[in-house]
PDB file of C-alpha atoms in Angstrom:
ATOM      1  CA  UNK A   1     -32.665-157.496  42.593  1.00  0.00           C
ATOM      2  CA  UNK A   2     -33.951-154.364  44.271  1.00  0.00           C
ATOM      3  CA  UNK A   3     -35.089-151.647  41.860  1.00  0.00           C
ATOM      4  CA  UNK A   4     -33.621-148.150  41.784  1.00  0.00           C
ATOM      5  CA  UNK A   5     -35.754-145.283  40.476  1.00  0.00           C
ATOM      6  CA  UNK A   6     -34.110-141.896  39.867  1.00  0.00           C
ATOM      7  CA  UNK A   7     -36.125-138.688  39.476  1.00  0.00           C
ATOM      8  CA  UNK A   8     -34.930-135.831  37.262  1.00  0.00           C
ATOM      9  CA  UNK A   9     -36.656-132.582  36.315  1.00  0.00           C
ATOM     10  CA  UNK A  10     -37.344-132.095  32.606  1.00  0.00           C
ATOM     11  CA  UNK A  11     -34.929-129.807  30.795  1.00  0.00           C
ATOM     12  CA  UNK A  12     -32.794-129.552  27.699  1.00  0.00           C
ATOM     13  CA  UNK A  13     -29.904-131.484  29.307  1.00  0.00           C
ATOM     14  CA  UNK A  14     -32.046-134.265  30.737  1.00  0.00           C
ATOM     15  CA  UNK A  15     -31.724-136.919  28.000  1.00  0.00           C
ATOM     16  CA  UNK A  16     -27.968-137.125  28.600  1.00  0.00           C
ATOM     17  CA  UNK A  17     -28.428-136.942  32.374  1.00  0.00           C
ATOM     18  CA  UNK A  18     -31.003-139.732  32.280  1.00  0.00           C
ATOM     19  CA  UNK A  19     -28.560-141.860  30.307  1.00  0.00           C
ATOM     20  CA  UNK A  20     -25.898-141.065  32.925  1.00  0.00           C
ATOM     21  CA  UNK A  21     -28.239-142.209  35.699  1.00  0.00           C
ATOM     22  CA  UNK A  22     -28.849-145.487  33.889  1.00  0.00           C
ATOM     23  CA  UNK A  23     -25.104-145.905  33.405  1.00  0.00           C
ATOM     24  CA  UNK A  24     -24.812-145.650  37.178  1.00  0.00           C
ATOM     25  CA  UNK A  25     -27.400-148.360  37.749  1.00  0.00           C
ATOM     26  CA  UNK A  26     -30.846-146.742  37.671  1.00  0.00           C
ATOM     27  CA  UNK A  27     -33.582-149.145  36.574  1.00  0.00           C
ATOM     28  CA  UNK A  28     -36.302-146.531  36.047  1.00  0.00           C
ATOM     29  CA  UNK A  29     -36.196-142.797  35.351  1.00  0.00           C
ATOM     30  CA  UNK A  30     -38.956-140.513  36.586  1.00  0.00           C
ATOM     31  CA  UNK A  31     -39.155-137.342  34.521  1.00  0.00           C
ATOM     32  CA  UNK A  32     -40.669-134.385  36.334  1.00  0.00           C
ATOM     33  CA  UNK A  33     -42.972-132.167  34.296  1.00  0.00           C
ATOM     34  CA  UNK A  34     -42.817-128.840  36.154  1.00  0.00           C
ATOM     35  CA  UNK A  35     -45.904-127.247  37.646  1.00  0.00           C
ATOM     36  CA  UNK A  36     -46.220-123.804  39.190  1.00  0.00           C
ATOM     37  CA  UNK A  37     -47.708-125.027  42.494  1.00  0.00           C
ATOM     38  CA  UNK A  38     -46.085-128.393  43.277  1.00  0.00           C
ATOM     39  CA  UNK A  39     -47.658-129.218  46.632  1.00  0.00           C
ATOM     40  CA  UNK A  40     -45.751-132.467  47.195  1.00  0.00           C
ATOM     41  CA  UNK A  41     -42.311-131.070  46.407  1.00  0.00           C
ATOM     42  CA  UNK A  42     -39.737-129.713  48.797  1.00  0.00           C
ATOM     43  CA  UNK A  43     -37.348-126.822  48.085  1.00  0.00           C
ATOM     44  CA  UNK A  44     -34.879-128.666  45.845  1.00  0.00           C
ATOM     45  CA  UNK A  45     -37.426-129.990  43.370  1.00  0.00           C
ATOM     46  CA  UNK A  46     -39.502-126.825  43.655  1.00  0.00           C
ATOM     47  CA  UNK A  47     -36.485-124.730  42.587  1.00  0.00           C
ATOM     48  CA  UNK A  48     -35.695-127.195  39.809  1.00  0.00           C
ATOM     49  CA  UNK A  49     -39.259-126.818  38.561  1.00  0.00           C
ATOM     50  CA  UNK A  50     -38.961-123.039  38.609  1.00  0.00           C
ATOM     51  CA  UNK A  51     -35.744-123.250  36.579  1.00  0.00           C
ATOM     52  CA  UNK A  52     -37.395-125.621  34.123  1.00  0.00           C
ATOM     53  CA  UNK A  53     -40.336-123.273  33.633  1.00  0.00           C
ATOM     54  CA  UNK A  54     -37.928-120.357  33.128  1.00  0.00           C
ATOM     55  CA  UNK A  55     -36.138-122.503  30.543  1.00  0.00           C
ATOM     56  CA  UNK A  56     -39.412-122.845  28.646  1.00  0.00           C
ATOM     57  CA  UNK A  57     -40.304-126.374  29.707  1.00  0.00           C
ATOM     58  CA  UNK A  58     -44.020-126.310  29.120  1.00  0.00           C
ATOM     59  CA  UNK A  59     -45.934-129.517  28.498  1.00  0.00           C
ATOM     60  CA  UNK A  60     -45.088-129.845  24.809  1.00  0.00           C
ATOM     61  CA  UNK A  61     -41.393-129.172  25.494  1.00  0.00           C
ATOM     62  CA  UNK A  62     -41.454-131.769  28.274  1.00  0.00           C
ATOM     63  CA  UNK A  63     -42.949-134.322  25.910  1.00  0.00           C
ATOM     64  CA  UNK A  64     -40.191-133.558  23.417  1.00  0.00           C
ATOM     65  CA  UNK A  65     -37.654-134.028  26.232  1.00  0.00           C
ATOM     66  CA  UNK A  66     -39.257-137.380  27.001  1.00  0.00           C
ATOM     67  CA  UNK A  67     -39.057-138.364  23.345  1.00  0.00           C
ATOM     68  CA  UNK A  68     -35.345-137.498  23.152  1.00  0.00           C
ATOM     69  CA  UNK A  69     -34.734-139.433  26.347  1.00  0.00           C
ATOM     70  CA  UNK A  70     -36.502-142.460  24.898  1.00  0.00           C
ATOM     71  CA  UNK A  71     -34.220-142.299  21.851  1.00  0.00           C
ATOM     72  CA  UNK A  72     -31.174-142.563  24.125  1.00  0.00           C
ATOM     73  CA  UNK A  73     -32.748-145.165  26.421  1.00  0.00           C
ATOM     74  CA  UNK A  74     -34.849-147.501  24.274  1.00  0.00           C
ATOM     75  CA  UNK A  75     -35.252-150.143  26.987  1.00  0.00           C
ATOM     76  CA  UNK A  76     -35.484-148.156  30.232  1.00  0.00           C
ATOM     77  CA  UNK A  77     -38.878-147.504  31.843  1.00  0.00           C
ATOM     78  CA  UNK A  78     -39.559-143.746  31.700  1.00  0.00           C
ATOM     79  CA  UNK A  79     -42.300-142.343  33.920  1.00  0.00           C
ATOM     80  CA  UNK A  80     -43.424-138.705  33.710  1.00  0.00           C
ATOM     81  CA  UNK A  81     -44.437-137.303  37.101  1.00  0.00           C
ATOM     82  CA  UNK A  82     -46.596-134.201  37.395  1.00  0.00           C
ATOM     83  CA  UNK A  83     -49.830-132.728  38.775  1.00  0.00           C
ATOM     84  CA  UNK A  84     -53.461-133.007  37.779  1.00  0.00           C
ATOM     85  CA  UNK A  85     -53.862-129.359  36.735  1.00  0.00           C
ATOM     86  CA  UNK A  86     -51.359-129.880  33.933  1.00  0.00           C
ATOM     87  CA  UNK A  87     -53.388-132.779  32.539  1.00  0.00           C
ATOM     88  CA  UNK A  88     -56.604-130.826  32.982  1.00  0.00           C
ATOM     89  CA  UNK A  89     -55.196-127.969  30.925  1.00  0.00           C
ATOM     90  CA  UNK A  90     -53.689-130.203  28.242  1.00  0.00           C
ATOM     91  CA  UNK A  91     -56.554-132.700  28.092  1.00  0.00           C
ATOM     92  CA  UNK A  92     -56.559-135.921  30.103  1.00  0.00           C
ATOM     93  CA  UNK A  93     -56.814-138.385  27.242  1.00  0.00           C
ATOM     94  CA  UNK A  94     -54.619-136.323  24.946  1.00  0.00           C
ATOM     95  CA  UNK A  95     -51.865-136.127  27.556  1.00  0.00           C
ATOM     96  CA  UNK A  96     -51.936-139.869  28.154  1.00  0.00           C
ATOM     97  CA  UNK A  97     -51.847-140.578  24.423  1.00  0.00           C
ATOM     98  CA  UNK A  98     -49.079-138.075  23.695  1.00  0.00           C
ATOM     99  CA  UNK A  99     -46.975-139.160  26.673  1.00  0.00           C
ATOM    100  CA  UNK A 100     -47.098-142.798  25.652  1.00  0.00           C
ATOM    101  CA  UNK A 101     -46.382-141.877  22.033  1.00  0.00           C
ATOM    102  CA  UNK A 102     -43.301-139.985  23.252  1.00  0.00           C
ATOM    103  CA  UNK A 103     -42.054-143.028  25.150  1.00  0.00           C
ATOM    104  CA  UNK A 104     -43.663-142.993  28.591  1.00  0.00           C
ATOM    105  CA  UNK A 105     -43.959-146.393  30.225  1.00  0.00           C
ATOM    106  CA  UNK A 106     -46.515-145.136  32.730  1.00  0.00           C
ATOM    107  CA  UNK A 107     -47.454-141.899  34.539  1.00  0.00           C
ATOM    108  CA  UNK A 108     -47.460-140.505  38.064  1.00  0.00           C
ATOM    109  CA  UNK A 109     -49.928-137.754  38.946  1.00  0.00           C
ATOM    110  CA  UNK A 110     -48.929-136.722  42.437  1.00  0.00           C
ATOM    111  CA  UNK A 111     -52.184-135.094  43.532  1.00  0.00           C
ATOM    112  CA  UNK A 112     -54.708-137.363  41.801  1.00  0.00           C
ATOM    113  CA  UNK A 113     -56.086-139.763  44.437  1.00  0.00           C
ATOM    114  CA  UNK A 114     -56.630-143.440  43.736  1.00  0.00           C
ATOM    115  CA  UNK A 115     -60.193-143.997  42.602  1.00  0.00           C
ATOM    116  CA  UNK A 116     -60.383-140.782  40.609  1.00  0.00           C
ATOM    117  CA  UNK A 117     -60.092-141.135  36.821  1.00  0.00           C
ATOM    118  CA  UNK A 118     -59.450-144.883  37.011  1.00  0.00           C
ATOM    119  CA  UNK A 119     -59.260-144.990  33.210  1.00  0.00           C
ATOM    120  CA  UNK A 120     -55.926-143.134  33.448  1.00  0.00           C
ATOM    121  CA  UNK A 121     -53.401-145.920  33.952  1.00  0.00           C
ATOM    122  CA  UNK A 122     -50.747-144.667  36.328  1.00  0.00           C
ATOM    123  CA  UNK A 123     -48.514-145.549  39.247  1.00  0.00           C
ATOM    124  CA  UNK A 124     -50.527-144.886  42.394  1.00  0.00           C
ATOM    125  CA  UNK A 125     -49.132-143.318  45.560  1.00  0.00           C
ATOM    126  CA  UNK A 126     -49.955-144.259  49.127  1.00  0.00           C
ATOM    127  CA  UNK A 127     -48.730-142.775  52.394  1.00  0.00           C
ATOM    128  CA  UNK A 128     -48.668-143.582  56.116  1.00  0.00           C
ATOM    129  CA  UNK A 129     -51.951-141.677  56.409  1.00  0.00           C
ATOM    130  CA  UNK A 130     -53.704-143.869  53.799  1.00  0.00           C
ATOM    131  CA  UNK A 131     -56.551-145.993  55.136  1.00  0.00           C
ATOM    132  CA  UNK A 132     -56.593-149.740  54.538  1.00  0.00           C
ATOM    133  CA  UNK A 133     -59.399-149.230  52.026  1.00  0.00           C
ATOM    134  CA  UNK A 134     -57.338-146.607  50.190  1.00  0.00           C
ATOM    135  CA  UNK A 135     -54.408-149.024  50.088  1.00  0.00           C
ATOM    136  CA  UNK A 136     -56.615-151.668  48.494  1.00  0.00           C
ATOM    137  CA  UNK A 137     -57.982-149.293  45.862  1.00  0.00           C
ATOM    138  CA  UNK A 138     -54.528-147.981  45.004  1.00  0.00           C
ATOM    139  CA  UNK A 139     -53.094-151.489  44.753  1.00  0.00           C
ATOM    140  CA  UNK A 140     -55.926-152.636  42.477  1.00  0.00           C
ATOM    141  CA  UNK A 141     -55.540-149.660  40.144  1.00  0.00           C
ATOM    142  CA  UNK A 142     -51.777-149.099  40.099  1.00  0.00           C
ATOM    143  CA  UNK A 143     -49.723-149.624  36.979  1.00  0.00           C
ATOM    144  CA  UNK A 144     -46.804-151.961  37.553  1.00  0.00           C
ATOM    145  CA  UNK A 145     -45.706-150.886  41.016  1.00  0.00           C
ATOM    146  CA  UNK A 146     -46.985-148.971  44.008  1.00  0.00           C
ATOM    147  CA  UNK A 147     -45.222-145.811  45.173  1.00  0.00           C
ATOM    148  CA  UNK A 148     -44.894-145.704  48.957  1.00  0.00           C
ATOM    149  CA  UNK A 149     -44.544-142.147  50.228  1.00  0.00           C
ATOM    150  CA  UNK A 150     -42.494-142.904  53.326  1.00  0.00           C
ATOM    151  CA  UNK A 151     -43.497-139.874  55.367  1.00  0.00           C
ATOM    152  CA  UNK A 152     -46.043-137.136  55.802  1.00  0.00           C
ATOM    153  CA  UNK A 153     -44.537-134.054  54.205  1.00  0.00           C
ATOM    154  CA  UNK A 154     -42.818-132.951  51.035  1.00  0.00           C
ATOM    155  CA  UNK A 155     -39.897-134.354  49.081  1.00  0.00           C
ATOM    156  CA  UNK A 156     -36.381-133.664  50.293  1.00  0.00           C
ATOM    157  CA  UNK A 157     -33.405-135.274  52.001  1.00  0.00           C
ATOM    158  CA  UNK A 158     -33.785-136.396  55.620  1.00  0.00           C
ATOM    159  CA  UNK A 159     -31.330-137.575  58.258  1.00  0.00           C
ATOM    160  CA  UNK A 160     -32.754-141.092  58.302  1.00  0.00           C
ATOM    161  CA  UNK A 161     -35.376-143.243  56.634  1.00  0.00           C
ATOM    162  CA  UNK A 162     -38.842-142.584  57.998  1.00  0.00           C
ATOM    163  CA  UNK A 163     -39.756-144.857  60.927  1.00  0.00           C
ATOM    164  CA  UNK A 164     -43.258-144.970  59.444  1.00  0.00           C
ATOM    165  CA  UNK A 165     -42.086-147.008  56.439  1.00  0.00           C
ATOM    166  CA  UNK A 166     -42.059-150.419  58.127  1.00  0.00           C
ATOM    167  CA  UNK A 167     -45.689-150.187  59.192  1.00  0.00           C
ATOM    168  CA  UNK A 168     -46.745-148.879  55.774  1.00  0.00           C
ATOM    169  CA  UNK A 169     -45.006-151.787  54.036  1.00  0.00           C
ATOM    170  CA  UNK A 170     -46.623-154.290  56.397  1.00  0.00           C
ATOM    171  CA  UNK A 171     -50.103-152.852  55.859  1.00  0.00           C
ATOM    172  CA  UNK A 172     -49.655-152.668  52.096  1.00  0.00           C
ATOM    173  CA  UNK A 173     -48.272-156.177  51.739  1.00  0.00           C
ATOM    174  CA  UNK A 174     -51.375-157.426  53.531  1.00  0.00           C
ATOM    175  CA  UNK A 175     -53.524-156.312  50.582  1.00  0.00           C
ATOM    176  CA  UNK A 176     -51.303-156.793  47.518  1.00  0.00           C
ATOM    177  CA  UNK A 177     -48.368-158.642  45.976  1.00  0.00           C
ATOM    178  CA  UNK A 178     -47.621-155.673  43.708  1.00  0.00           C
ATOM    179  CA  UNK A 179     -43.988-154.467  43.932  1.00  0.00           C
ATOM    180  CA  UNK A 180     -43.558-151.652  46.462  1.00  0.00           C
ATOM    181  CA  UNK A 181     -41.058-148.856  45.834  1.00  0.00           C
ATOM    182  CA  UNK A 182     -40.342-146.419  48.665  1.00  0.00           C
ATOM    183  CA  UNK A 183     -39.593-142.754  48.072  1.00  0.00           C
ATOM    184  CA  UNK A 184     -39.377-139.319  49.763  1.00  0.00           C
ATOM    185  CA  UNK A 185     -36.443-138.654  52.067  1.00  0.00           C
ATOM    186  CA  UNK A 186     -34.023-141.183  50.526  1.00  0.00           C
ATOM    187  CA  UNK A 187     -30.702-139.626  49.529  1.00  0.00           C
ATOM    188  CA  UNK A 188     -27.766-141.797  50.643  1.00  0.00           C
ATOM    189  CA  UNK A 189     -26.657-145.387  50.026  1.00  0.00           C
ATOM    190  CA  UNK A 190     -27.469-146.099  53.667  1.00  0.00           C
ATOM    191  CA  UNK A 191     -30.994-144.740  53.242  1.00  0.00           C
ATOM    192  CA  UNK A 192     -31.455-146.747  50.061  1.00  0.00           C
ATOM    193  CA  UNK A 193     -30.351-149.962  51.698  1.00  0.00           C
ATOM    194  CA  UNK A 194     -32.484-149.437  54.800  1.00  0.00           C
ATOM    195  CA  UNK A 195     -35.599-148.707  52.733  1.00  0.00           C
ATOM    196  CA  UNK A 196     -34.953-151.580  50.326  1.00  0.00           C
ATOM    197  CA  UNK A 197     -34.649-154.032  53.202  1.00  0.00           C
ATOM    198  CA  UNK A 198     -38.375-153.392  53.652  1.00  0.00           C
ATOM    199  CA  UNK A 199     -39.573-152.576  50.123  1.00  0.00           C
ATOM    200  CA  UNK A 200     -38.872-153.927  46.639  1.00  0.00           C
ATOM    201  CA  UNK A 201     -37.158-150.778  45.438  1.00  0.00           C
ATOM    202  CA  UNK A 202     -36.412-147.145  46.213  1.00  0.00           C
ATOM    203  CA  UNK A 203     -37.033-143.785  44.557  1.00  0.00           C
ATOM    204  CA  UNK A 204     -34.412-141.049  44.864  1.00  0.00           C
ATOM    205  CA  UNK A 205     -35.360-137.524  43.837  1.00  0.00           C
ATOM    206  CA  UNK A 206     -34.099-134.383  45.545  1.00  0.00           C
ATOM    207  CA  UNK A 207     -30.486-135.453  45.976  1.00  0.00           C
ATOM    208  CA  UNK A 208     -30.343-136.781  42.403  1.00  0.00           C
ATOM    209  CA  UNK A 209     -31.638-133.429  41.142  1.00  0.00           C
ATOM    210  CA  UNK A 210     -28.925-131.632  43.130  1.00  0.00           C
ATOM    211  CA  UNK A 211     -26.143-133.875  41.837  1.00  0.00           C
ATOM    212  CA  UNK A 212     -27.433-133.600  38.260  1.00  0.00           C
ATOM    213  CA  UNK A 213     -26.543-129.908  38.382  1.00  0.00           C
ATOM    214  CA  UNK A 214     -22.885-131.002  38.513  1.00  0.00           C
ATOM    215  CA  UNK A 215     -23.179-132.883  35.208  1.00  0.00           C
ATOM    216  CA  UNK A 216     -23.506-136.423  33.858  1.00  0.00           C
ATOM    217  CA  UNK A 217     -20.275-137.812  35.324  1.00  0.00           C
ATOM    218  CA  UNK A 218     -21.203-136.704  38.825  1.00  0.00           C
ATOM    219  CA  UNK A 219     -24.681-138.165  38.467  1.00  0.00           C
ATOM    220  CA  UNK A 220     -23.351-141.516  37.251  1.00  0.00           C
ATOM    221  CA  UNK A 221     -20.980-141.674  40.203  1.00  0.00           C
ATOM    222  CA  UNK A 222     -23.720-140.789  42.688  1.00  0.00           C
ATOM    223  CA  UNK A 223     -26.226-143.291  41.309  1.00  0.00           C
ATOM    224  CA  UNK A 224     -23.519-145.957  41.389  1.00  0.00           C
ATOM    225  CA  UNK A 225     -23.150-145.417  45.150  1.00  0.00           C
ATOM    226  CA  UNK A 226     -26.867-146.043  45.534  1.00  0.00           C
ATOM    227  CA  UNK A 227     -26.692-149.166  43.397  1.00  0.00           C
ATOM    228  CA  UNK A 228     -23.749-150.402  45.439  1.00  0.00           C
ATOM    229  CA  UNK A 229     -25.791-149.828  48.584  1.00  0.00           C
ATOM    230  CA  UNK A 230     -28.496-152.111  47.205  1.00  0.00           C
ATOM    231  CA  UNK A 231     -26.165-154.707  45.712  1.00  0.00           C
ATOM    232  CA  UNK A 232     -26.006-157.130  48.621  1.00  0.00           C
ATOM    233  CA  UNK A 233     -29.747-157.267  49.280  1.00  0.00           C
TER     234      UNK A 233
END
């Protein structure tokens, strides 16, 4: 079965929203830890991060949010996603230890290239611009699955799945059997299905963050449409 990863920005309401996403069929929840200069994020997630920071979601509060989410979802993989400066400020080893103690299954550090700090077990990201050597390093060091950034640019909904994805999947499969999950620009059931025909799973972020603003019921319904789009693959 194809995997469905849903991204949500940390906040006081997120434990219940994460549970709603899982009710709709999400297999994994990414939990965004907000950062003041999120280079990989488009306007939707950038605004969500600004709201989270205004709400007081600093690193310790985000870890507490993660812990509450783990209490509601004891069996669901939970993956904090953030930026290297946050770990630098908090302490690399301390962050990893505290995140796992709070319930993190793994980590994603969006701007930390493969090969740097290999002792920090995390899901690695690769993109259409990644060299074959970079693909090999990322695949060797990744934790559980490999995140395929489907396009060059920031997060956010697009009209169609990136035409660069097929070539990226082909190049990556040539160097690893690790599961490949495609993200960036996926927002509709049609997008999810098209991406999952090539990859082993999909990651949905910006549109999920938008729908989450409407509450748990709306998020469950939206995620269910994505799951239905993947159901026949």
